[in-house]
mmCIF file of C-alpha atoms and ligand atoms in Angstrom:
data_model
loop_
_atom_site.group_PDB
_atom_site.id
_atom_site.type_symbol
_atom_site.label_atom_id
_atom_site.label_comp_id
_atom_site.label_asym_id
_atom_site.label_seq_id
_atom_site.Cartn_x
_atom_site.Cartn_y
_atom_site.Cartn_z
ATOM 1 C CA UNK A 1 65.708 111.882 90.908
ATOM 2 C CA UNK A 2 67.456 110.562 93.986
ATOM 3 C CA UNK A 3 69.962 112.878 95.639
ATOM 4 C CA UNK A 4 73.562 111.829 94.910
ATOM 5 C CA UNK A 5 75.832 113.433 97.519
ATOM 6 C CA UNK A 6 78.985 111.521 96.471
ATOM 7 C CA UNK A 7 78.528 112.589 92.831
ATOM 8 C CA UNK A 8 78.366 116.170 94.023
ATOM 9 C CA UNK A 9 81.737 115.786 95.745
ATOM 10 C CA UNK A 10 83.317 114.105 92.702
ATOM 11 C CA UNK A 11 81.988 116.636 90.216
ATOM 12 C CA UNK A 12 83.913 119.496 91.833
ATOM 13 C CA UNK A 13 87.196 120.183 90.031
ATOM 14 C CA UNK A 14 90.023 122.134 91.600
ATOM 15 C CA UNK A 15 93.360 122.003 89.839
ATOM 16 C CA UNK A 16 96.695 122.959 91.350
ATOM 17 C CA UNK A 17 98.699 125.976 90.263
ATOM 18 C CA UNK A 18 100.757 123.905 87.779
ATOM 19 C CA UNK A 19 97.939 121.695 86.573
ATOM 20 C CA UNK A 20 98.209 119.421 89.594
ATOM 21 C CA UNK A 21 95.286 117.031 89.977
ATOM 22 C CA UNK A 22 94.937 118.242 93.558
ATOM 23 C CA UNK A 23 94.527 121.900 94.418
ATOM 24 C CA UNK A 24 97.645 123.686 95.627
ATOM 25 C CA UNK A 25 97.942 124.107 99.376
ATOM 26 C CA UNK A 26 97.896 127.720 100.484
ATOM 27 C CA UNK A 27 100.677 127.970 103.019
ATOM 28 C CA UNK A 28 100.164 131.558 104.118
ATOM 29 C CA UNK A 29 98.521 133.293 107.027
ATOM 30 C CA UNK A 30 98.300 136.678 105.291
ATOM 31 C CA UNK A 31 97.833 137.955 101.740
ATOM 32 C CA UNK A 32 99.189 140.957 99.846
ATOM 33 C CA UNK A 33 97.036 143.488 98.030
ATOM 34 C CA UNK A 34 97.998 145.476 94.954
ATOM 35 C CA UNK A 35 95.876 148.379 96.075
ATOM 36 C CA UNK A 36 94.980 149.751 99.483
ATOM 37 C CA UNK A 37 91.386 150.215 98.340
ATOM 38 C CA UNK A 38 90.956 146.461 97.725
ATOM 39 C CA UNK A 39 92.277 145.750 101.217
ATOM 40 C CA UNK A 40 89.681 148.093 102.688
ATOM 41 C CA UNK A 41 86.904 146.507 100.591
ATOM 42 C CA UNK A 42 87.958 143.024 101.691
ATOM 43 C CA UNK A 43 87.766 144.066 105.339
ATOM 44 C CA UNK A 44 84.269 145.324 104.703
ATOM 45 C CA UNK A 45 83.387 142.004 103.073
ATOM 46 C CA UNK A 46 82.939 143.609 99.651
ATOM 47 C CA UNK A 47 85.729 142.004 97.645
ATOM 48 C CA UNK A 48 84.736 138.524 96.505
ATOM 49 C CA UNK A 49 87.611 136.117 95.884
ATOM 50 C CA UNK A 50 90.145 138.155 97.863
ATOM 51 C CA UNK A 51 91.834 136.664 100.888
ATOM 52 C CA UNK A 52 92.792 138.794 103.837
ATOM 53 C CA UNK A 53 93.985 136.659 106.708
ATOM 54 C CA UNK A 54 93.695 132.889 107.178
ATOM 55 C CA UNK A 55 91.638 132.979 110.386
ATOM 56 C CA UNK A 56 88.945 134.506 108.179
ATOM 57 C CA UNK A 57 89.364 132.182 105.202
ATOM 58 C CA UNK A 58 92.011 130.550 103.056
ATOM 59 C CA UNK A 59 91.930 128.878 99.623
ATOM 60 C CA UNK A 60 92.531 125.365 101.035
ATOM 61 C CA UNK A 61 89.775 125.750 103.607
ATOM 62 C CA UNK A 62 87.481 127.051 100.900
ATOM 63 C CA UNK A 63 88.072 123.993 98.685
ATOM 64 C CA UNK A 64 87.227 121.623 101.520
ATOM 65 C CA UNK A 65 84.255 123.733 102.578
ATOM 66 C CA UNK A 66 82.817 123.792 99.070
ATOM 67 C CA UNK A 67 83.167 120.008 98.735
ATOM 68 C CA UNK A 68 81.337 119.495 102.037
ATOM 69 C CA UNK A 69 78.646 122.000 101.052
ATOM 70 C CA UNK A 70 78.196 120.026 97.813
ATOM 71 C CA UNK A 71 77.836 116.840 99.839
ATOM 72 C CA UNK A 72 75.206 118.375 102.134
ATOM 73 C CA UNK A 73 73.536 120.424 99.391
ATOM 74 C CA UNK A 74 73.889 123.743 101.205
ATOM 75 C CA UNK A 75 74.990 127.036 99.626
ATOM 76 C CA UNK A 76 78.353 127.009 101.329
ATOM 77 C CA UNK A 77 80.292 125.869 104.403
ATOM 78 C CA UNK A 78 82.967 126.914 106.873
ATOM 79 C CA UNK A 79 85.563 124.403 108.073
ATOM 80 C CA UNK A 80 86.834 124.571 111.645
ATOM 81 C CA UNK A 81 89.628 123.214 113.802
ATOM 82 C CA UNK A 82 87.379 120.595 115.458
ATOM 83 C CA UNK A 83 83.770 119.486 115.651
ATOM 84 C CA UNK A 84 83.309 121.453 118.883
ATOM 85 C CA UNK A 85 84.929 124.382 117.061
ATOM 86 C CA UNK A 86 81.990 124.208 114.633
ATOM 87 C CA UNK A 87 79.201 123.582 117.160
ATOM 88 C CA UNK A 88 80.040 126.239 119.754
ATOM 89 C CA UNK A 89 80.330 129.233 117.370
ATOM 90 C CA UNK A 90 77.065 128.257 115.647
ATOM 91 C CA UNK A 91 75.173 128.228 118.945
ATOM 92 C CA UNK A 92 76.799 131.445 120.120
ATOM 93 C CA UNK A 93 76.072 133.129 116.790
ATOM 94 C CA UNK A 94 72.389 132.208 116.975
ATOM 95 C CA UNK A 95 71.847 132.840 120.700
ATOM 96 C CA UNK A 96 72.588 135.663 123.102
ATOM 97 C CA UNK A 97 71.782 136.378 126.749
ATOM 98 C CA UNK A 98 68.151 135.548 127.522
ATOM 99 C CA UNK A 99 67.750 133.133 124.613
ATOM 100 C CA UNK A 100 66.681 129.512 124.860
ATOM 101 C CA UNK A 101 67.636 126.273 123.098
ATOM 102 C CA UNK A 102 65.625 123.073 122.785
ATOM 103 C CA UNK A 103 68.053 120.171 122.422
ATOM 104 C CA UNK A 104 67.892 116.419 122.164
ATOM 105 C CA UNK A 105 69.014 114.886 125.461
ATOM 106 C CA UNK A 106 71.012 112.173 123.703
ATOM 107 C CA UNK A 107 73.817 114.157 122.120
ATOM 108 C CA UNK A 108 77.595 114.067 122.058
ATOM 109 C CA UNK A 109 78.990 114.465 125.591
ATOM 110 C CA UNK A 110 80.950 117.620 124.757
ATOM 111 C CA UNK A 111 77.918 119.335 123.243
ATOM 112 C CA UNK A 112 75.849 118.294 126.246
ATOM 113 C CA UNK A 113 78.449 119.704 128.639
ATOM 114 C CA UNK A 114 78.588 122.970 126.667
ATOM 115 C CA UNK A 115 74.810 123.432 126.842
ATOM 116 C CA UNK A 116 74.443 122.188 130.399
ATOM 117 C CA UNK A 117 77.442 123.815 132.094
ATOM 118 C CA UNK A 118 78.854 126.547 129.904
ATOM 119 C CA UNK A 119 76.104 128.463 128.101
ATOM 120 C CA UNK A 120 74.137 129.123 131.358
ATOM 121 C CA UNK A 121 77.085 131.376 132.310
ATOM 122 C CA UNK A 122 76.041 133.517 129.341
ATOM 123 C CA UNK A 123 72.376 133.326 130.390
ATOM 124 C CA UNK A 124 71.490 130.953 127.550
ATOM 125 C CA UNK A 125 69.246 128.187 128.874
ATOM 126 C CA UNK A 126 68.637 124.767 127.322
ATOM 127 C CA UNK A 127 65.732 122.367 127.704
ATOM 128 C CA UNK A 128 66.748 118.773 126.983
ATOM 129 C CA UNK A 129 64.032 116.628 125.437
ATOM 130 C CA UNK A 130 63.379 113.183 124.019
ATOM 131 C CA UNK A 131 63.854 114.142 120.367
ATOM 132 C CA UNK A 132 61.776 111.208 119.111
ATOM 133 C CA UNK A 133 58.697 112.726 120.794
ATOM 134 C CA UNK A 134 57.665 115.618 118.516
ATOM 135 C CA UNK A 135 54.844 116.730 120.812
ATOM 136 C CA UNK A 136 57.274 117.130 123.715
ATOM 137 C CA UNK A 137 59.676 118.976 121.434
ATOM 138 C CA UNK A 138 56.992 121.452 120.387
ATOM 139 C CA UNK A 139 55.725 121.887 123.953
ATOM 140 C CA UNK A 140 59.252 122.848 125.091
ATOM 141 C CA UNK A 141 59.488 125.821 122.743
ATOM 142 C CA UNK A 142 59.133 129.209 124.423
ATOM 143 C CA UNK A 143 59.059 132.794 123.174
ATOM 144 C CA UNK A 144 62.842 132.952 123.681
ATOM 145 C CA UNK A 145 63.697 129.768 121.781
ATOM 146 C CA UNK A 146 66.127 130.398 118.937
ATOM 147 C CA UNK A 147 67.487 126.930 118.169
ATOM 148 C CA UNK A 148 66.247 123.376 117.883
ATOM 149 C CA UNK A 149 69.320 121.119 118.157
ATOM 150 C CA UNK A 150 69.775 117.414 117.481
ATOM 151 C CA UNK A 151 71.972 114.723 115.933
ATOM 152 C CA UNK A 152 70.527 112.815 112.954
ATOM 153 C CA UNK A 153 71.655 109.587 114.590
ATOM 154 C CA UNK A 154 72.439 110.191 118.217
ATOM 155 C CA UNK A 155 75.485 109.368 120.231
ATOM 156 C CA UNK A 156 75.659 106.806 121.771
ATOM 157 C CA UNK A 157 72.096 105.439 121.757
ATOM 158 C CA UNK A 158 71.564 105.640 117.991
ATOM 159 C CA UNK A 159 68.210 107.364 118.297
ATOM 160 C CA UNK A 160 67.080 108.704 114.948
ATOM 161 C CA UNK A 161 65.689 112.239 114.594
ATOM 162 C CA UNK A 162 62.661 112.827 112.383
ATOM 163 C CA UNK A 163 64.296 115.734 110.576
ATOM 164 C CA UNK A 164 61.286 116.548 108.376
ATOM 165 C CA UNK A 165 58.997 116.632 111.402
ATOM 166 C CA UNK A 166 61.450 118.771 113.380
ATOM 167 C CA UNK A 167 61.890 121.149 110.416
ATOM 168 C CA UNK A 168 58.145 121.669 110.309
ATOM 169 C CA UNK A 169 58.119 122.650 113.982
ATOM 170 C CA UNK A 170 61.173 124.904 113.546
ATOM 171 C CA UNK A 171 59.485 126.662 110.622
ATOM 172 C CA UNK A 172 56.260 127.163 112.505
ATOM 173 C CA UNK A 173 58.052 128.998 115.342
ATOM 174 C CA UNK A 174 60.642 130.645 113.125
ATOM 175 C CA UNK A 175 63.618 129.035 114.863
ATOM 176 C CA UNK A 176 66.709 127.401 113.362
ATOM 177 C CA UNK A 177 66.995 123.627 113.110
ATOM 178 C CA UNK A 178 70.658 122.689 113.660
ATOM 179 C CA UNK A 179 71.585 119.069 112.949
ATOM 180 C CA UNK A 180 74.867 117.334 113.812
ATOM 181 C CA UNK A 181 75.256 114.704 111.058
ATOM 182 C CA UNK A 182 78.570 113.224 112.252
ATOM 183 C CA UNK A 183 77.229 109.654 112.601
ATOM 184 C CA UNK A 184 75.580 109.457 109.183
ATOM 185 C CA UNK A 185 77.511 111.275 106.441
ATOM 186 C CA UNK A 186 76.164 110.474 102.934
ATOM 187 C CA UNK A 187 73.477 108.181 104.429
ATOM 188 C CA UNK A 188 71.370 111.100 105.639
ATOM 189 C CA UNK A 189 71.261 114.574 104.058
ATOM 190 C CA UNK A 190 69.644 116.787 106.730
ATOM 191 C CA UNK A 191 69.482 119.967 104.609
ATOM 192 C CA UNK A 192 67.480 118.051 101.991
ATOM 193 C CA UNK A 193 65.015 117.197 104.768
ATOM 194 C CA UNK A 194 64.675 120.775 105.991
ATOM 195 C CA UNK A 195 67.559 121.417 108.420
ATOM 196 C CA UNK A 196 68.827 125.021 108.342
ATOM 197 C CA UNK A 197 72.377 124.253 109.440
ATOM 198 C CA UNK A 198 74.256 120.940 109.193
ATOM 199 C CA UNK A 199 77.333 120.274 111.334
ATOM 200 C CA UNK A 200 79.972 117.571 111.298
ATOM 201 C CA UNK A 201 82.924 116.528 113.321
ATOM 202 C CA UNK A 202 85.274 115.758 110.409
ATOM 203 C CA UNK A 203 87.398 113.864 112.941
ATOM 204 C CA UNK A 204 85.216 110.784 112.520
ATOM 205 C CA UNK A 205 84.002 109.104 109.302
ATOM 206 C CA UNK A 206 84.667 111.991 106.932
ATOM 207 C CA UNK A 207 88.409 112.154 107.508
ATOM 208 C CA UNK A 208 88.420 108.513 108.514
ATOM 209 C CA UNK A 209 92.062 108.047 109.424
ATOM 210 C CA UNK A 210 92.065 109.156 113.086
ATOM 211 C CA UNK A 211 94.977 111.503 112.472
ATOM 212 C CA UNK A 212 93.328 114.872 113.053
ATOM 213 C CA UNK A 213 90.393 116.713 114.556
ATOM 214 C CA UNK A 214 88.267 118.952 112.365
ATOM 215 C CA UNK A 215 84.755 120.267 111.865
ATOM 216 C CA UNK A 216 82.420 121.969 109.435
ATOM 217 C CA UNK A 217 79.331 124.189 109.430
ATOM 218 C CA UNK A 218 77.185 123.852 106.285
ATOM 219 C CA UNK A 219 74.531 126.501 105.679
ATOM 220 C CA UNK A 220 73.434 129.512 103.693
ATOM 221 C CA UNK A 221 75.939 132.043 102.364
ATOM 222 C CA UNK A 222 74.279 134.607 104.617
ATOM 223 C CA UNK A 223 74.793 132.597 107.795
ATOM 224 C CA UNK A 224 78.367 131.580 106.952
ATOM 225 C CA UNK A 225 79.165 135.248 106.233
ATOM 226 C CA UNK A 226 77.765 136.124 109.651
ATOM 227 C CA UNK A 227 79.996 133.505 111.314
ATOM 228 C CA UNK A 228 83.048 134.923 109.523
ATOM 229 C CA UNK A 229 82.217 138.599 109.997
ATOM 230 C CA UNK A 230 85.285 140.469 111.258
ATOM 231 C CA UNK A 231 83.195 142.595 113.643
ATOM 232 C CA UNK A 232 80.848 140.103 115.285
ATOM 233 C CA UNK A 233 81.294 136.647 113.727
ATOM 234 C CA UNK A 234 81.668 133.865 116.295
ATOM 235 C CA UNK A 235 83.970 131.736 114.100
ATOM 236 C CA UNK A 236 86.169 134.697 113.232
ATOM 237 C CA UNK A 237 86.354 136.020 116.793
ATOM 238 C CA UNK A 238 86.586 132.754 118.737
ATOM 239 C CA UNK A 239 89.232 131.596 116.279
ATOM 240 C CA UNK A 240 88.606 127.872 115.823
ATOM 241 C CA UNK A 241 90.077 127.927 112.322
ATOM 242 C CA UNK A 242 91.341 124.846 110.518
ATOM 243 C CA UNK A 243 94.934 124.800 109.309
ATOM 244 C CA UNK A 244 95.380 124.766 105.519
ATOM 245 C CA UNK A 245 97.573 121.653 105.508
ATOM 246 C CA UNK A 246 94.853 119.740 107.335
ATOM 247 C CA UNK A 247 92.138 121.052 105.044
ATOM 248 C CA UNK A 248 94.081 119.696 102.069
ATOM 249 C CA UNK A 249 94.559 116.253 103.630
ATOM 250 C CA UNK A 250 90.905 115.967 104.719
ATOM 251 C CA UNK A 251 89.751 116.862 101.184
ATOM 252 C CA UNK A 252 91.771 113.927 99.812
ATOM 253 C CA UNK A 253 90.195 111.551 102.336
ATOM 254 C CA UNK A 254 86.707 112.910 101.643
ATOM 255 C CA UNK A 255 86.963 111.571 98.098
ATOM 256 C CA UNK A 256 86.876 107.956 99.296
ATOM 257 C CA UNK A 257 84.124 108.509 101.863
ATOM 258 C CA UNK A 258 81.427 106.795 99.773
ATOM 259 C CA UNK A 259 83.433 103.571 99.486
ATOM 260 C CA UNK A 260 84.299 103.597 103.176
ATOM 261 C CA UNK A 261 80.720 104.279 104.295
ATOM 262 C CA UNK A 262 79.450 101.403 102.184
ATOM 263 C CA UNK A 263 81.949 99.021 103.783
ATOM 264 C CA UNK A 264 81.356 100.345 107.340
ATOM 265 C CA UNK A 265 77.609 99.888 106.807
ATOM 266 C CA UNK A 266 77.896 96.430 105.252
ATOM 267 C CA UNK A 267 80.121 95.171 108.079
ATOM 268 C CA UNK A 268 77.989 96.737 110.812
ATOM 269 C CA UNK A 269 74.773 95.269 109.395
ATOM 270 C CA UNK A 270 76.378 91.809 109.207
ATOM 271 C CA UNK A 271 77.521 91.923 112.839
ATOM 272 C CA UNK A 272 74.299 93.476 114.119
ATOM 273 C CA UNK A 273 72.227 90.691 112.563
ATOM 274 C CA UNK A 274 74.518 88.002 113.991
ATOM 275 C CA UNK A 275 74.673 89.542 117.477
ATOM 276 C CA UNK A 276 70.910 89.925 117.588
ATOM 277 C CA UNK A 277 70.251 86.364 116.500
ATOM 278 C CA UNK A 278 72.733 85.206 119.156
ATOM 279 C CA UNK A 279 70.417 86.796 121.706
ATOM 280 C CA UNK A 280 72.489 89.889 122.534
ATOM 281 C CA UNK A 281 70.625 93.143 123.103
ATOM 282 C CA UNK A 282 71.732 94.914 119.923
ATOM 283 C CA UNK A 283 70.937 98.416 118.734
ATOM 284 C CA UNK A 284 71.512 99.207 115.056
ATOM 285 C CA UNK A 285 69.248 101.362 112.874
ATOM 286 C CA UNK A 286 69.481 98.747 110.105
ATOM 287 C CA UNK A 287 67.711 96.133 112.233
ATOM 288 C CA UNK A 288 63.914 95.987 111.895
ATOM 289 C CA UNK A 289 63.835 95.771 115.731
ATOM 290 C CA UNK A 290 65.219 99.335 115.981
ATOM 291 C CA UNK A 291 62.339 101.662 116.963
ATOM 292 C CA UNK A 292 63.255 104.109 114.182
ATOM 293 C CA UNK A 293 64.207 101.594 111.497
ATOM 294 C CA UNK A 294 61.452 102.734 109.131
ATOM 295 C CA UNK A 295 62.080 106.405 109.827
ATOM 296 C CA UNK A 296 65.776 105.963 108.970
ATOM 297 C CA UNK A 297 64.778 104.104 105.795
ATOM 298 C CA UNK A 298 62.455 106.914 104.778
ATOM 299 C CA UNK A 299 65.250 109.507 105.115
ATOM 300 C CA UNK A 300 68.299 107.650 103.823
ATOM 301 C CA UNK A 301 70.307 107.755 100.617
ATOM 302 C CA UNK A 302 70.016 104.028 100.248
ATOM 303 C CA UNK A 303 73.362 102.981 98.820
ATOM 304 C CA UNK A 304 75.300 104.133 101.906
ATOM 305 C CA UNK A 305 73.436 101.930 104.349
ATOM 306 C CA UNK A 306 72.638 102.430 108.013
ATOM 307 C CA UNK A 307 76.113 103.499 109.087
ATOM 308 C CA UNK A 308 78.985 101.984 111.009
ATOM 309 C CA UNK A 309 77.803 102.429 114.607
ATOM 310 C CA UNK A 310 76.154 99.777 116.745
ATOM 311 C CA UNK A 311 75.782 99.032 120.428
ATOM 312 C CA UNK A 312 75.375 95.841 122.398
ATOM 313 C CA UNK A 313 74.555 95.388 126.067
ATOM 314 C CA UNK A 314 76.547 92.685 127.832
ATOM 315 C CA UNK A 315 74.900 93.160 131.233
ATOM 316 C CA UNK A 316 77.508 94.898 133.370
ATOM 317 C CA UNK A 317 80.398 97.312 133.113
ATOM 318 C CA UNK A 318 82.713 94.556 134.374
ATOM 319 C CA UNK A 319 81.760 92.240 131.524
ATOM 320 C CA UNK A 320 81.957 95.094 129.044
ATOM 321 C CA UNK A 321 85.486 95.919 130.163
ATOM 322 C CA UNK A 322 86.594 92.270 130.103
ATOM 323 C CA UNK A 323 85.201 91.796 126.610
ATOM 324 C CA UNK A 324 86.782 94.967 125.243
ATOM 325 C CA UNK A 325 90.178 94.024 126.693
ATOM 326 C CA UNK A 326 89.962 90.508 125.259
ATOM 327 C CA UNK A 327 88.869 91.724 121.815
ATOM 328 C CA UNK A 328 91.785 94.144 121.802
ATOM 329 C CA UNK A 329 94.194 91.341 122.782
ATOM 330 C CA UNK A 330 92.962 89.339 119.800
ATOM 331 C CA UNK A 331 93.486 92.292 117.452
ATOM 332 C CA UNK A 332 89.771 92.679 116.677
ATOM 333 C CA UNK A 333 89.821 96.404 117.343
ATOM 334 C CA UNK A 334 90.981 99.029 119.783
ATOM 335 C CA UNK A 335 89.617 100.106 123.137
ATOM 336 C CA UNK A 336 89.398 103.740 122.123
ATOM 337 C CA UNK A 337 86.856 106.531 121.859
ATOM 338 C CA UNK A 338 86.076 108.176 118.519
ATOM 339 C CA UNK A 339 84.739 106.523 115.384
ATOM 340 C CA UNK A 340 85.118 106.066 111.662
ATOM 341 C CA UNK A 341 88.550 104.393 111.645
ATOM 342 C CA UNK A 342 89.583 101.447 109.388
ATOM 343 C CA UNK A 343 89.916 99.414 112.559
ATOM 344 C CA UNK A 344 86.949 98.700 114.805
ATOM 345 C CA UNK A 345 86.900 100.939 117.888
ATOM 346 C CA UNK A 346 84.958 100.174 121.054
ATOM 347 C CA UNK A 347 84.269 101.909 124.347
ATOM 348 C CA UNK A 348 81.809 101.891 127.224
ATOM 349 C CA UNK A 349 80.020 105.227 126.744
ATOM 350 C CA UNK A 350 78.814 105.560 130.358
ATOM 351 C CA UNK A 351 82.390 105.832 131.624
ATOM 352 C CA UNK A 352 83.934 107.591 128.621
ATOM 353 C CA UNK A 353 82.360 109.718 125.909
ATOM 354 C CA UNK A 354 79.106 110.296 127.794
ATOM 355 C CA UNK A 355 80.613 110.581 131.271
ATOM 356 C CA UNK A 356 79.692 114.286 131.253
ATOM 357 C CA UNK A 357 76.072 113.150 131.631
ATOM 358 C CA UNK A 358 75.154 112.541 135.306
ATOM 359 C CA UNK A 359 74.558 108.857 136.191
ATOM 360 C CA UNK A 360 70.912 109.423 137.008
ATOM 361 C CA UNK A 361 70.223 111.032 133.632
ATOM 362 C CA UNK A 362 72.170 108.271 131.888
ATOM 363 C CA UNK A 363 69.774 105.716 133.405
ATOM 364 C CA UNK A 364 66.738 107.742 132.427
ATOM 365 C CA UNK A 365 67.782 107.888 128.784
ATOM 366 C CA UNK A 366 68.565 104.177 128.636
ATOM 367 C CA UNK A 367 72.334 104.391 128.830
ATOM 368 C CA UNK A 368 73.082 101.209 130.747
ATOM 369 C CA UNK A 369 76.346 100.102 132.412
ATOM 370 C CA UNK A 370 76.924 97.107 130.177
ATOM 371 C CA UNK A 371 76.625 99.085 126.968
ATOM 372 C CA UNK A 372 79.475 98.829 124.470
ATOM 373 C CA UNK A 373 79.571 101.239 121.556
ATOM 374 C CA UNK A 374 81.212 99.882 118.417
ATOM 375 C CA UNK A 375 82.460 101.828 115.446
ATOM 376 C CA UNK A 376 82.750 98.957 113.008
ATOM 377 C CA UNK A 377 85.885 99.033 110.858
ATOM 378 C CA UNK A 378 86.591 98.281 107.236
ATOM 379 C CA UNK A 379 87.415 94.594 107.943
ATOM 380 C CA UNK A 380 87.973 92.710 104.689
ATOM 381 C CA UNK A 381 86.602 89.481 106.212
ATOM 382 C CA UNK A 382 83.767 90.361 108.556
ATOM 383 C CA UNK A 383 82.729 86.741 108.926
ATOM 384 C CA UNK A 384 86.110 85.940 110.497
ATOM 385 C CA UNK A 385 85.726 89.002 112.753
ATOM 386 C CA UNK A 386 82.318 87.751 113.887
ATOM 387 C CA UNK A 387 83.615 84.273 114.574
ATOM 388 C CA UNK A 388 86.473 85.640 116.681
ATOM 389 C CA UNK A 389 84.232 88.095 118.571
ATOM 390 C CA UNK A 390 81.785 85.324 119.277
ATOM 391 C CA UNK A 391 84.600 83.172 120.645
ATOM 392 C CA UNK A 392 85.581 85.998 123.027
ATOM 393 C CA UNK A 393 81.990 86.246 124.254
ATOM 394 C CA UNK A 394 81.799 82.504 124.836
ATOM 395 C CA UNK A 395 85.052 82.483 126.787
ATOM 396 C CA UNK A 396 83.682 85.215 129.053
ATOM 397 C CA UNK A 397 80.296 83.453 129.471
ATOM 398 C CA UNK A 398 78.468 86.327 127.790
ATOM 399 C CA UNK A 399 77.175 83.810 125.252
ATOM 400 C CA UNK A 400 76.696 80.068 125.609
ATOM 401 C CA UNK A 401 78.972 78.053 123.335
ATOM 402 C CA UNK A 402 77.310 77.200 120.071
ATOM 403 C CA UNK A 403 78.990 73.969 119.063
ATOM 404 C CA UNK A 404 77.564 73.756 115.571
ATOM 405 C CA UNK A 405 78.992 77.059 114.462
ATOM 406 C CA UNK A 406 82.298 76.997 112.690
ATOM 407 C CA UNK A 407 83.973 79.632 110.629
ATOM 408 C CA UNK A 408 83.601 79.163 106.899
ATOM 409 C CA UNK A 409 80.680 76.753 107.154
ATOM 410 C CA UNK A 410 77.671 78.980 107.821
HETATM 411 C C1 PLP B 1 83.161 113.729 118.118
HETATM 412 C C2 PLP B 1 81.872 114.392 117.981
HETATM 413 C C3 PLP B 1 81.747 115.769 118.127
HETATM 414 C C4 PLP B 1 82.925 116.643 118.509
HETATM 415 O O1 PLP B 1 83.874 116.691 117.506
HETATM 416 P P1 PLP B 1 85.444 116.992 117.757
HETATM 417 O O2 PLP B 1 86.026 116.911 116.406
HETATM 418 O O3 PLP B 1 85.937 115.945 118.706
HETATM 419 O O4 PLP B 1 85.524 118.343 118.360
HETATM 420 C C5 PLP B 1 80.511 116.331 117.957
HETATM 421 N N1 PLP B 1 79.428 115.588 117.652
HETATM 422 C C6 PLP B 1 79.508 114.253 117.508
HETATM 423 C C7 PLP B 1 78.282 113.490 117.187
HETATM 424 C C8 PLP B 1 80.721 113.600 117.672
HETATM 425 O O5 PLP B 1 80.790 112.285 117.539
#
């Protein structure tokens, strides 16, 4: 039977203290014990269901974590104060001085900066590879490699990772496959395909209202326990813990994720098809022209579509900036980084979210100056949006006027 991640979220029931339909929010940093012995056992990690201190865990964080683990089909999960607050402890838990990481070269700018500039200070080295080339990936593994790292759909170039193929390689060399699934929640279920650890920035689609940052690590009970260990757990000791109030609000948003993803995907596919047929260089995994279209199809939970992210290339940074400013003037979206909002968001990745990547390397990986990254919103009338975007492009001579086209008569 097909995997149903949204059912798994909905099937979890947590009632509030007084029968509330939402779980009660735990508004405490510390917890009392009736006996000193139980406190000792909890410290040692031997008292299931007891809370000690909220940097370690709290009921609200546990509810959200369990819902996300159900979505990703992992044993459990640990929620964190941000996406980077999930990624960095995972890598530091798995790697120490002298260890090596093989990572996709097209990853989130912050993750790239961490691996390129920060972890070398701890004598952890990273080889960046083209993740779509499995032979190159395998050839980059050394005796010291501990982690194979990628994003299921990469930022900002929308490259798609062959998670099954990568899992096979990771298994062969006994290393951990860590997948950042931020761009494709519900659509792709990396753990189902063999990933050991699945990460998200909850800041994006999962929370979906651009009002907080947050993150999650989904994995085995054993690994999550290691992260939270009071003596040597990277999450516990580095302290990127989510606040309980935020955990409660993200859980409520998570419950509508399936509806939002369907609408993001529907709108993005509509625009991608139109832009491409207008002759714009368009990248969207839902287009048959995308090099990994079939791979994405083979991995996806079909009903959630190909996601809300697409890119177009309008030739130069100047044109990209003009277009983004004009679209914002016409209320078609916001010139802003981040993704997964009800409103369309757009930015030029080369000068914003991927600016950590040196210009030369940007060129090499196909990150061109005129690239605009769109996070397509939940627009109720995407045909009107298209018509208005097209008009902007005509006014800026990015597209030639198409006299026959008129809104409502396609
Ligand atoms: C935003 C993002 C992150 C970082 O998450 P924060 O919540 O901003 O810390 C990591 N990976 C991807 C793919 C992202 O888009």
